[in-house]
XYZ file of C-alpha atoms in Angstrom:
693
model
C -27.425 25.879 43.071
C -24.993 29.351 41.954
C -27.252 32.077 42.093
C -25.428 33.956 39.007
C -24.438 37.988 40.001
C -25.544 38.884 36.841
C -21.751 40.987 36.242
C -19.736 41.087 33.139
C -16.673 43.633 33.643
C -13.648 42.133 33.611
C -11.538 43.319 37.324
C -8.328 43.213 37.020
C -5.779 44.465 39.180
C -2.007 43.295 37.731
C 1.609 43.287 38.923
C 0.643 44.644 42.613
C 3.601 43.708 44.778
C 4.351 42.587 48.648
C 4.781 46.166 50.503
C 3.045 48.126 48.330
C -0.408 50.039 48.791
C -2.867 47.258 49.416
C -4.683 45.526 46.897
C -8.886 44.808 46.847
C -10.546 43.181 44.022
C -14.218 41.931 44.038
C -16.926 41.193 42.393
C -20.589 39.996 43.195
C -19.513 38.555 46.785
C -16.556 37.128 45.806
C -12.637 38.095 46.421
C -9.683 38.164 46.734
C -7.659 41.277 49.046
C -3.803 42.789 49.947
C -3.486 43.784 52.645
C -0.086 45.146 54.312
C 1.582 41.329 54.417
C -2.567 39.151 54.313
C -4.021 38.266 51.979
C -8.004 37.372 52.660
C -9.616 35.368 49.615
C -13.263 33.789 49.904
C -16.820 35.046 49.722
C -19.704 35.187 51.933
C -20.181 31.655 52.300
C -15.882 30.829 52.922
C -12.207 32.392 53.410
C -9.147 31.834 53.886
C -6.133 34.214 55.160
C -2.453 33.885 54.352
C 0.615 35.717 55.317
C 2.374 36.644 52.185
C 5.494 34.823 52.870
C 6.966 36.978 49.320
C 4.041 35.492 47.281
C 4.757 31.245 48.565
C 1.457 31.757 51.232
C 1.373 30.227 54.589
C -2.095 29.374 55.662
C -3.308 31.620 59.099
C -7.454 30.608 59.447
C -9.540 29.189 57.692
C -14.008 30.108 57.912
C -17.194 29.076 57.363
C -18.778 32.367 57.103
C -21.664 30.088 57.063
C -21.368 28.326 60.363
C -19.642 30.882 62.247
C -17.002 27.788 62.507
C -13.105 30.109 62.041
C -9.806 28.109 63.080
C -6.218 29.449 63.117
C -3.704 27.095 61.740
C 0.385 26.605 63.021
C 2.485 25.206 60.261
C 5.395 27.441 59.479
C 5.450 25.790 56.307
C 4.675 27.380 53.257
C 1.521 25.658 52.156
C 3.196 24.870 48.542
C 6.153 23.037 48.351
C 8.483 20.936 45.475
C 11.790 20.545 46.801
C 13.496 19.923 50.208
C 15.436 22.974 51.003
C 14.092 25.199 48.038
C 14.993 29.282 47.740
C 12.237 31.858 50.059
C 9.944 33.121 48.201
C 10.735 36.234 46.054
C 9.211 38.072 42.642
C 5.375 38.106 44.783
C 3.134 39.472 42.841
C -1.106 38.889 42.305
C -3.202 39.610 39.825
C -6.898 38.727 40.687
C -9.938 39.283 37.619
C -13.152 38.313 37.050
C -14.075 35.466 34.734
C -17.012 35.652 32.892
C -19.793 32.968 32.460
C -19.242 30.493 29.743
C -21.520 28.402 28.128
C -19.948 25.821 30.431
C -18.601 27.801 33.406
C -20.216 30.409 36.118
C -18.605 33.134 36.991
C -15.939 33.158 39.060
C -12.798 34.847 40.901
C -9.389 34.346 39.578
C -6.731 35.046 42.270
C -3.571 35.197 40.827
C -0.290 34.807 43.245
C 2.965 34.315 41.790
C 6.245 33.526 42.714
C 9.659 32.271 41.930
C 12.008 30.185 44.247
C 15.318 30.805 42.676
C 15.399 29.641 38.839
C 11.431 28.230 39.134
C 8.771 30.379 38.653
C 5.380 28.919 40.101
C 1.710 30.529 39.260
C -1.112 29.636 42.006
C -4.195 30.319 40.955
C -7.172 30.102 42.989
C -11.085 29.957 42.292
C -13.490 31.684 43.633
C -17.777 30.761 43.067
C -20.458 33.238 44.366
C -22.511 31.345 47.162
C -20.298 28.245 47.715
C -18.120 27.370 50.292
C -14.844 25.948 47.708
C -12.027 27.720 47.289
C -10.578 26.286 43.871
C -6.493 25.845 43.362
C -4.524 25.671 40.263
C -0.491 25.545 40.628
C 1.985 26.133 37.466
C 5.164 25.614 37.048
C 8.004 27.089 34.880
C 12.132 27.610 35.643
C 14.631 25.000 36.395
C 14.654 23.210 39.099
C 17.701 21.110 40.168
C 16.277 18.524 43.702
C 13.536 15.266 43.397
C 10.236 15.672 44.069
C 8.901 13.972 47.040
C 9.964 11.049 47.898
C 7.859 7.552 48.150
C 6.344 6.273 50.860
C 7.847 4.000 53.365
C 5.945 1.352 55.304
C 5.976 1.952 58.889
C 7.564 -0.708 60.391
C 10.912 0.595 59.047
C 10.400 3.111 61.912
C 11.776 3.574 64.768
C 9.233 2.965 68.298
C 8.033 6.038 70.011
C 11.354 6.499 72.652
C 13.271 7.975 69.831
C 12.713 10.880 71.097
C 15.141 12.425 66.773
C 13.275 9.709 64.924
C 9.527 10.633 65.644
C 10.229 14.444 65.293
C 8.306 15.176 62.094
C 11.329 14.520 58.829
C 9.977 17.463 56.043
C 7.421 15.810 53.401
C 8.712 17.073 49.770
C 6.859 18.153 46.634
C 3.261 19.549 48.777
C 0.111 20.602 47.190
C -1.718 21.878 49.444
C -1.472 21.959 53.643
C -3.453 22.225 56.577
C -2.280 22.535 60.277
C -4.495 22.964 62.783
C -4.624 22.215 66.300
C -6.350 19.921 68.274
C -6.060 15.580 68.832
C -9.982 14.556 67.289
C -10.014 15.283 63.612
C -12.512 12.270 62.629
C -10.856 11.869 59.314
C -12.279 9.686 56.188
C -10.369 9.688 52.596
C -12.238 7.858 49.427
C -10.780 6.108 46.932
C -12.334 5.507 42.684
C -10.779 2.785 40.644
C -11.664 2.859 37.299
C -9.838 0.636 34.445
C -13.591 -0.678 34.669
C -13.295 -3.959 32.214
C -10.938 -4.959 34.751
C -12.592 -3.569 38.555
C -16.342 -3.894 40.067
C -15.252 -2.403 42.970
C -14.646 1.870 41.781
C -15.185 2.837 45.608
C -12.854 2.729 49.458
C -13.332 4.192 52.551
C -11.148 4.753 55.044
C -11.564 6.178 57.813
C -9.164 7.613 60.975
C -7.843 10.094 63.322
C -4.698 11.172 62.328
C -1.601 9.927 64.738
C 2.083 9.755 63.697
C 3.124 11.263 60.624
C 1.244 8.985 58.183
C -0.228 9.101 54.261
C -3.021 7.867 52.291
C -4.308 7.717 49.006
C -7.857 8.912 47.307
C -8.871 11.802 45.715
C -11.175 13.480 48.778
C -9.816 13.869 52.314
C -13.211 14.548 55.240
C -12.441 15.947 58.717
C -14.346 16.772 61.264
C -13.294 18.269 64.247
C -14.747 16.140 66.528
C -14.403 19.390 69.322
C -16.155 21.498 67.290
C -18.233 19.457 64.754
C -17.118 21.744 62.373
C -14.960 20.471 58.913
C -13.109 20.251 55.568
C -12.179 18.363 52.699
C -9.875 18.613 50.441
C -10.848 17.141 46.681
C -7.789 16.189 44.310
C -7.991 16.621 41.091
C -5.866 14.414 39.614
C -7.433 10.928 37.901
C -7.671 7.833 40.834
C -4.537 6.890 42.663
C -3.434 3.992 41.299
C -2.793 5.680 38.024
C -1.926 9.087 38.346
C 1.430 10.640 37.540
C 4.612 10.450 38.705
C 2.866 8.315 41.923
C 4.528 8.259 45.323
C 2.123 6.242 47.117
C 0.301 8.828 48.621
C -2.802 11.912 47.567
C -2.274 13.459 51.515
C -0.627 12.949 55.028
C -2.144 13.326 57.868
C -0.693 13.417 61.607
C -2.871 14.378 64.205
C -4.676 17.628 62.378
C -2.364 17.747 60.055
C -3.252 17.687 56.338
C -0.851 17.667 53.317
C -1.835 17.386 49.790
C 1.139 15.818 47.855
C 1.138 13.323 44.838
C 1.738 16.698 42.686
C 1.195 14.383 39.682
C 4.951 16.024 37.611
C 8.130 15.229 38.361
C 11.800 17.931 37.564
C 12.598 16.580 33.798
C 8.770 17.575 33.335
C 9.426 21.719 33.788
C 10.780 23.457 30.763
C 12.194 27.124 31.412
C 9.768 27.572 28.120
C 6.345 27.397 29.423
C 4.093 26.711 32.016
C 3.205 23.090 33.481
C 0.269 22.781 35.444
C 0.238 20.370 38.436
C -2.942 18.500 40.360
C -5.336 20.808 41.546
C -6.920 20.820 45.200
C -9.857 21.962 46.340
C -11.264 23.475 49.523
C -14.232 23.355 51.391
C -15.523 24.037 54.674
C -18.983 22.357 55.294
C -20.619 22.591 58.803
C -19.516 18.927 60.006
C -22.458 16.630 59.283
C -21.888 14.653 56.472
C -24.656 16.080 54.351
C -23.713 18.962 54.557
C -20.225 17.864 53.174
C -21.812 16.047 49.978
C -23.564 18.716 49.376
C -21.290 21.244 49.705
C -18.459 18.893 47.280
C -21.121 19.091 44.325
C -22.201 22.112 44.977
C -18.535 22.622 43.210
C -18.572 19.236 40.902
C -21.715 21.523 39.401
C -19.909 24.386 38.769
C -17.068 22.306 37.043
C -19.412 22.058 33.486
C -23.885 23.725 33.532
C -25.629 20.606 33.369
C -28.129 22.585 30.114
C -31.150 20.241 28.215
C -30.599 20.299 25.098
C -26.894 19.992 25.317
C -25.999 17.082 28.037
C -29.326 15.000 28.391
C -29.063 12.019 26.375
C -30.682 9.083 25.530
C -27.953 6.876 24.054
C -27.876 3.946 22.458
C -24.529 2.369 21.215
C -25.209 -0.643 19.562
C -21.269 -2.355 20.374
C -23.647 -3.939 23.528
C -24.123 -7.220 20.687
C -21.565 -8.000 20.149
C -20.884 -7.537 16.733
C -17.770 -5.225 16.777
C -17.676 -3.601 13.366
C -19.014 -6.174 10.823
C -22.350 -4.635 10.786
C -21.682 -0.809 11.214
C -22.990 -0.011 7.463
C -25.070 3.183 6.056
C -28.459 0.541 5.470
C -27.782 -1.122 9.864
C -27.586 2.565 10.743
C -30.931 3.812 8.549
C -32.666 0.905 10.417
C -31.167 1.022 13.891
C -32.437 4.620 13.777
C -36.113 3.597 12.934
C -36.003 1.247 15.665
C -33.951 3.898 18.113
C -36.456 6.616 17.771
C -39.966 4.133 18.072
C -37.852 3.638 21.521
C -38.049 7.519 22.238
C -34.079 8.026 22.474
C -32.200 10.944 21.757
C -28.639 9.412 20.325
C -27.521 6.992 18.378
C -23.271 7.321 18.339
C -21.598 4.562 16.083
C -19.418 2.593 17.297
C -16.047 1.970 16.119
C -16.283 0.927 12.210
C -17.378 3.419 10.683
C -13.689 5.468 9.729
C -11.977 4.008 7.192
C -8.932 3.096 9.254
C -9.132 -0.271 11.355
C -8.305 0.143 14.858
C -8.048 -2.884 16.741
C -10.460 -3.441 18.262
C -11.996 -4.637 14.519
C -13.618 -8.187 14.192
C -12.767 -7.406 9.881
C -9.024 -6.435 9.886
C -5.947 -6.139 13.040
C -5.672 -2.939 12.969
C -3.972 -0.508 15.046
C -4.203 3.052 17.409
C -0.872 3.574 16.575
C 0.218 5.379 13.075
C -2.858 6.625 12.352
C -1.676 9.440 10.405
C 0.228 6.818 8.100
C -3.463 6.747 6.348
C -4.328 11.329 5.791
C -8.477 8.499 5.321
C -8.076 6.998 8.276
C -11.998 8.901 10.187
C -13.691 9.855 7.152
C -16.860 7.433 6.919
C -16.170 4.294 5.008
C -17.267 4.338 2.025
C -18.266 0.942 1.040
C -19.686 1.162 4.794
C -20.985 4.773 4.036
C -20.311 5.409 -0.016
C -22.956 8.838 0.377
C -20.756 9.101 3.849
C -22.703 10.057 6.912
C -25.253 12.276 5.126
C -28.265 10.271 4.556
C -27.758 9.309 8.163
C -27.934 12.508 9.639
C -31.031 13.092 8.043
C -32.317 10.548 8.441
C -31.827 10.931 12.875
C -32.740 15.147 12.750
C -35.777 13.722 10.581
C -36.977 11.100 13.988
C -35.105 13.334 15.895
C -32.378 11.143 17.303
C -29.210 12.589 17.357
C -25.998 11.490 15.229
C -23.070 10.727 17.308
C -18.522 8.820 17.248
C -17.260 6.901 18.635
C -13.154 8.185 18.265
C -9.894 7.107 19.193
C -6.868 10.330 19.817
C -3.919 9.055 18.176
C -1.919 7.831 20.905
C 1.464 7.022 20.158
C 4.530 9.719 21.240
C 1.778 11.330 24.026
C -0.209 12.540 21.753
C 2.142 14.099 19.852
C -0.480 14.697 16.277
C -3.092 16.469 19.015
C -4.207 18.774 16.221
C -4.117 16.603 13.537
C -7.107 14.758 15.264
C -8.930 18.318 16.654
C -9.294 18.778 13.300
C -10.675 15.705 11.675
C -12.788 15.988 15.114
C -13.854 20.038 13.346
C -14.653 18.603 10.483
C -16.230 15.495 11.203
C -18.230 18.326 13.943
C -18.647 21.118 10.602
C -19.970 18.892 7.827
C -22.731 16.518 9.372
C -23.716 19.028 12.413
C -21.996 16.033 14.940
C -21.351 17.355 18.028
C -20.787 14.333 20.237
C -17.925 12.019 20.514
C -16.524 8.953 22.797
C -12.824 9.066 23.339
C -11.366 5.443 23.586
C -8.113 4.467 23.983
C -6.752 6.365 25.545
C -3.257 6.400 26.937
C -1.557 8.569 29.163
C 0.892 7.740 30.326
C 3.430 10.652 30.043
C 2.524 14.786 31.489
C 3.326 15.836 28.079
C 0.389 13.103 26.355
C -2.098 15.095 29.204
C -1.098 18.234 27.856
C -1.980 18.029 24.000
C -4.883 15.919 24.984
C -5.613 18.408 27.088
C -4.523 20.599 23.816
C -6.852 18.447 21.640
C -9.766 19.427 23.793
C -9.434 22.603 24.344
C -8.636 23.359 20.046
C -12.026 21.464 19.759
C -13.814 23.764 21.785
C -12.227 26.885 20.576
C -13.177 25.701 17.075
C -17.027 25.151 17.550
C -17.649 27.551 20.090
C -17.849 24.898 22.612
C -20.336 23.260 20.779
C -18.571 19.577 20.956
C -19.492 16.942 23.724
C -17.009 14.072 24.469
C -18.236 11.110 26.407
C -14.819 9.896 27.852
C -14.082 6.400 28.448
C -12.752 4.798 31.512
C -13.159 0.925 30.915
C -9.451 0.618 30.744
C -5.552 2.304 30.174
C -4.549 5.149 32.235
C -7.076 7.763 31.660
C -8.799 11.077 33.870
C -10.732 9.074 36.118
C -13.710 11.041 38.157
C -12.009 14.098 38.602
C -9.892 15.212 35.817
C -11.130 16.214 32.098
C -14.807 16.998 33.983
C -15.501 20.097 32.046
C -15.301 18.462 28.100
C -18.306 16.258 29.186
C -19.617 12.978 30.996
C -18.107 10.152 31.583
C -18.534 6.463 29.390
C -18.816 3.787 32.806
C -18.148 0.650 31.940
C -18.500 -2.524 29.159
C -20.804 -5.459 30.284
C -21.661 -8.149 27.656
C -24.502 -10.689 27.908
C -22.257 -12.070 26.049
C -19.618 -12.956 28.707
C -22.689 -13.515 31.494
C -20.556 -10.428 33.073
C -24.166 -8.093 32.900
C -26.129 -8.624 36.292
C -28.839 -5.082 36.670
C -27.601 -4.615 40.641
C -23.990 -4.146 39.492
C -24.585 -2.438 37.300
C -26.711 -0.245 40.141
C -24.725 -0.867 42.543
C -21.298 1.075 41.129
C -23.704 3.693 40.317
C -24.816 3.862 43.864
C -21.628 3.660 45.691
C -20.252 6.665 43.095
C -23.220 8.793 43.645
C -21.923 9.606 46.579
C -19.340 11.749 45.685
C -19.692 11.909 41.646
C -22.907 13.234 40.206
C -24.557 10.969 38.388
C -25.500 13.219 35.719
C -22.006 13.016 34.109
C -22.152 8.986 34.231
C -23.705 7.088 31.099
C -25.351 3.848 32.033
C -25.480 1.503 30.385
C -28.900 -1.136 30.074
C -29.410 -4.305 28.261
C -31.148 -6.812 25.428
C -32.030 -8.893 28.753
C -33.867 -11.458 26.553
C -30.259 -12.260 24.589
C -27.343 -14.506 25.734
C -30.211 -16.255 28.349
C -28.367 -19.462 28.827
C -24.939 -18.025 30.391
C -27.009 -17.728 33.610
C -28.331 -21.046 33.660
C -30.098 -20.367 36.757
C -28.975 -17.431 38.600
C -31.921 -16.033 40.240
C -30.004 -11.601 39.419
C -29.686 -12.911 35.615
C -30.824 -9.682 34.098
C -33.862 -11.281 32.123
C -35.510 -11.815 35.437
C -35.942 -8.106 35.711
C -38.190 -6.372 33.342
C -37.094 -3.842 30.934
C -39.079 -1.192 32.342
C -36.993 -1.711 35.117
C -33.590 -2.162 33.246
C -33.468 1.770 31.857
C -34.847 2.477 35.502
C -31.216 1.691 37.492
C -29.325 3.462 35.063
C -32.399 7.456 35.010
C -30.057 8.424 37.890
C -26.854 8.614 35.755
C -27.035 9.177 31.206
C -29.031 6.490 30.644
C -26.600 4.118 27.322
C -28.773 1.410 25.637
C -26.056 -0.865 25.682
C -28.169 -3.081 22.697
C -28.681 -3.496 18.579
C -32.091 -3.309 18.857
C -33.579 -4.840 15.711
C -33.125 -7.588 18.562
C -35.017 -6.823 20.443
C -38.546 -8.394 20.710
C -41.552 -6.592 19.830
C -42.264 -6.194 23.994
C -39.127 -4.324 24.488
C -41.466 -1.543 22.764
C -43.123 -1.058 25.078
C -40.547 0.475 27.078
C -41.279 4.326 25.067
C -43.980 4.804 27.457
C -41.696 5.152 30.405
C -39.035 6.581 28.008
C -41.026 9.592 27.723
C -42.002 10.424 30.589
C -38.277 10.642 31.840
C -37.196 12.447 29.307
C -39.840 15.106 30.303
C -38.411 15.105 34.145
C -34.756 14.389 33.694
C -33.055 17.729 33.329
C -35.376 18.357 36.897
C -33.885 15.663 38.302
C -30.585 15.779 37.187
C -30.877 18.954 38.366
C -30.424 18.666 41.985
C -27.813 17.387 43.739
C -28.210 13.377 43.761
C -27.321 10.998 46.749
C -27.172 7.673 47.577
C -30.290 6.525 49.476
C -31.463 2.391 51.405
C -28.991 -0.367 51.593
C -26.430 -0.569 48.950
C -27.157 -2.646 46.417
C -27.075 -6.312 46.747
C -30.343 -8.294 44.028
C -31.741 -8.055 47.750
C -31.831 -4.623 48.889
C -33.819 -1.592 48.911
C -32.187 0.923 47.863
C -32.164 3.557 45.599
C -31.330 7.697 45.197
C -32.599 10.953 46.023
C -32.342 14.307 44.398
C -32.139 17.038 46.818
C -33.602 20.328 45.315
C -34.604 23.309 46.454
C -37.178 24.896 48.718
C -37.375 21.493 50.701
C -38.054 19.774 47.053
C -36.680 16.592 44.991
C -37.069 13.133 43.722
C -37.251 9.737 44.862
C -35.803 7.277 42.511
C -36.899 3.804 44.812
C -35.841 0.200 44.158
C -37.199 -3.484 45.338
C -34.905 -5.337 44.615
C -35.894 -9.598 45.116
C -36.303 -8.793 48.612
C -39.451 -10.324 50.514
C -41.059 -7.188 52.697
C -43.552 -5.842 50.952
C -42.355 -2.269 52.694
C -39.487 -1.213 52.568
C -37.321 1.464 55.383
C -35.605 3.460 53.350
C -32.655 6.221 55.432
C -33.183 9.405 53.376
C -31.358 12.583 53.762
C -34.730 13.607 55.296
C -35.391 14.728 58.809
C -36.750 12.806 61.671
C -40.698 14.369 62.150
C -40.404 16.330 58.549
C -44.002 15.398 56.882
C -43.924 14.837 53.078
C -45.729 14.866 49.955
C -44.458 12.079 47.509
C -46.375 12.500 44.537
C -46.158 9.482 41.660
C -43.802 10.782 38.635
C -43.323 6.523 37.144
C -42.494 3.068 38.575
C -45.062 0.945 40.480
C -45.332 2.703 43.212
C -49.082 5.547 44.239
C -48.707 8.163 45.714
C -49.045 9.150 49.231
C -48.135 10.993 51.874
C -45.680 10.419 55.643
C -43.357 11.072 58.049
C -40.583 10.709 58.200
C -39.169 8.231 61.106
C -36.406 8.319 63.166
C -32.536 8.242 61.128
C -34.560 9.982 58.374
C -35.702 6.987 57.731
C -38.863 6.649 55.913
C -41.466 3.491 54.371
C -42.436 3.037 51.170
C -44.092 -0.045 49.541
C -44.517 -2.219 46.450
C -46.611 -4.945 45.494
C -43.965 -6.845 43.832
C -40.054 -7.944 43.953
C -37.866 -6.380 41.429
C -39.980 -2.930 41.141
C -38.759 0.300 41.120
C -41.064 4.111 42.213
C -40.130 7.470 41.046
C -41.527 9.783 43.185
C -41.466 13.541 43.123
C -40.978 14.727 47.123
C -42.342 18.480 49.053
C -42.141 18.376 52.199
C -44.925 20.013 53.738
C -43.857 23.016 55.940
């Protein structure tokens, strides 16, 4: 998605003080320029202009260069406020650095603004990517501060009425991470809140539409705001865990008053700051769009794809993990794994992950012993293969996998006590497994992040492993329980293990899985989500005559639900009947196109999955091409009228890739409606499409 600049040199200006000669750093189309008292940061798509203000910047203007929209701001307050009644900024400095492309990130321009507020040092690091209408901002604090950060948001019912002139004046809100104060009364706004802890939650996305009035607070990781007069807009992505599990949370992520928008909830308290080191707050990402929902979502996704470059050989996976059949750690041993690898290869799967139970140590999820996640390193052999289960270590397993084209992966639980204080030992254990066996994919489970120190140490663990393995290791980050990173934090380290569902407990419904993926797909890259499909032949008696029971769907259909994400076979292959192996034809075809499919911007189309809908996904690629993955659920109509992201009147060629449909040419109708025919209920089709010129 991002055009590479080809520039390998580093442009660096350090220690440029306010009032000195103008500073300018540019690489490709990205730039940071200080002229007198005005700082310009941007690229060929977006520009944000600031008043220098001693380094504690005040936004003056925001420009969308692609649409021509430009909006001035009017606030006298700086963009960043940490406490009430802070000192004036001093020691303001600007530095710029062109960060080279890595195997994880594309190249980008890093613009660092540093200043002091009394005894508190602040760094605001702006990230600008070529050809992307987005500017990210990471904030770091160091030093001492005596005031409390922020106040818990009160109930609006406790405010006085509009006749109280004094109370109607907006009081200063403390701990503001960023702000945008525009003129106008007609800002149509939407916030998007997410939930994880998916062992308990089955509704993962919540949206709220409103027109800002008096100063009120809102929850969510994303805010979209469109000017009803100019039809242009911007969004803010708060890179933080889900609202309900954020650190030092005061009850709000955004505060809006007419055209004045503030980002709050910085993720730290005054006690987290130290004079000895920099402490990172939650980050903010600003994007501009042309006022249409599609452009907003494309810009958001373009940025998200910059957080971690999708690589075919590293990030594409069809994984099997046997925990889904509820044997826990009772079966995993050398003989079992060798047999499962052969069956996984026969099904066409690319990865086989051994979950909890391969190691000497016993977790609390063990069915064989009462273990613990605490004090792991009391046993120095905790993360070595259990010699009773694996008398030859993992070498025979890895070699068998290599022979059959199946990559071996492992489960891992960091030592949680004392805020991951022993993270270096955890990192060393993972690195040793990588070096000894070549294992590079690890499911990270059992995590709880109750403090800033825990978050920092967990990040140190990931970074240390990357440093020692040259970024080779991929982490599957479990978000099923506990206080974890959610959908917008730690995304650079791998993909997300989304949910545990089991036929044993009667809580696996195919349309539930499809619905969760469909709802998230609007705001989260689906290719970074592991999506489960289960053995539909197990525990059919536990569903009774439920028409949405897994047994009423083909095995191909269950796999197809997961294809917009990274498919996860949550099962033991040994428990599958012979007919299940017919899935391999579909899997092999999927593997041929999965990278191309996932390289596009995948968004939801059709109706919300309900078990009786016409629904699916569209992958938008460049040059008028893309993919459709469409589902006819238990619906009476043979022809579905599916709203897509195409334009009315466009003529498209739909070439069958897989599923039950047939190649067709179609004319897009009003609201982007595409008519698709599928001959039977609970069926699916994938098309590769091209818009005729």
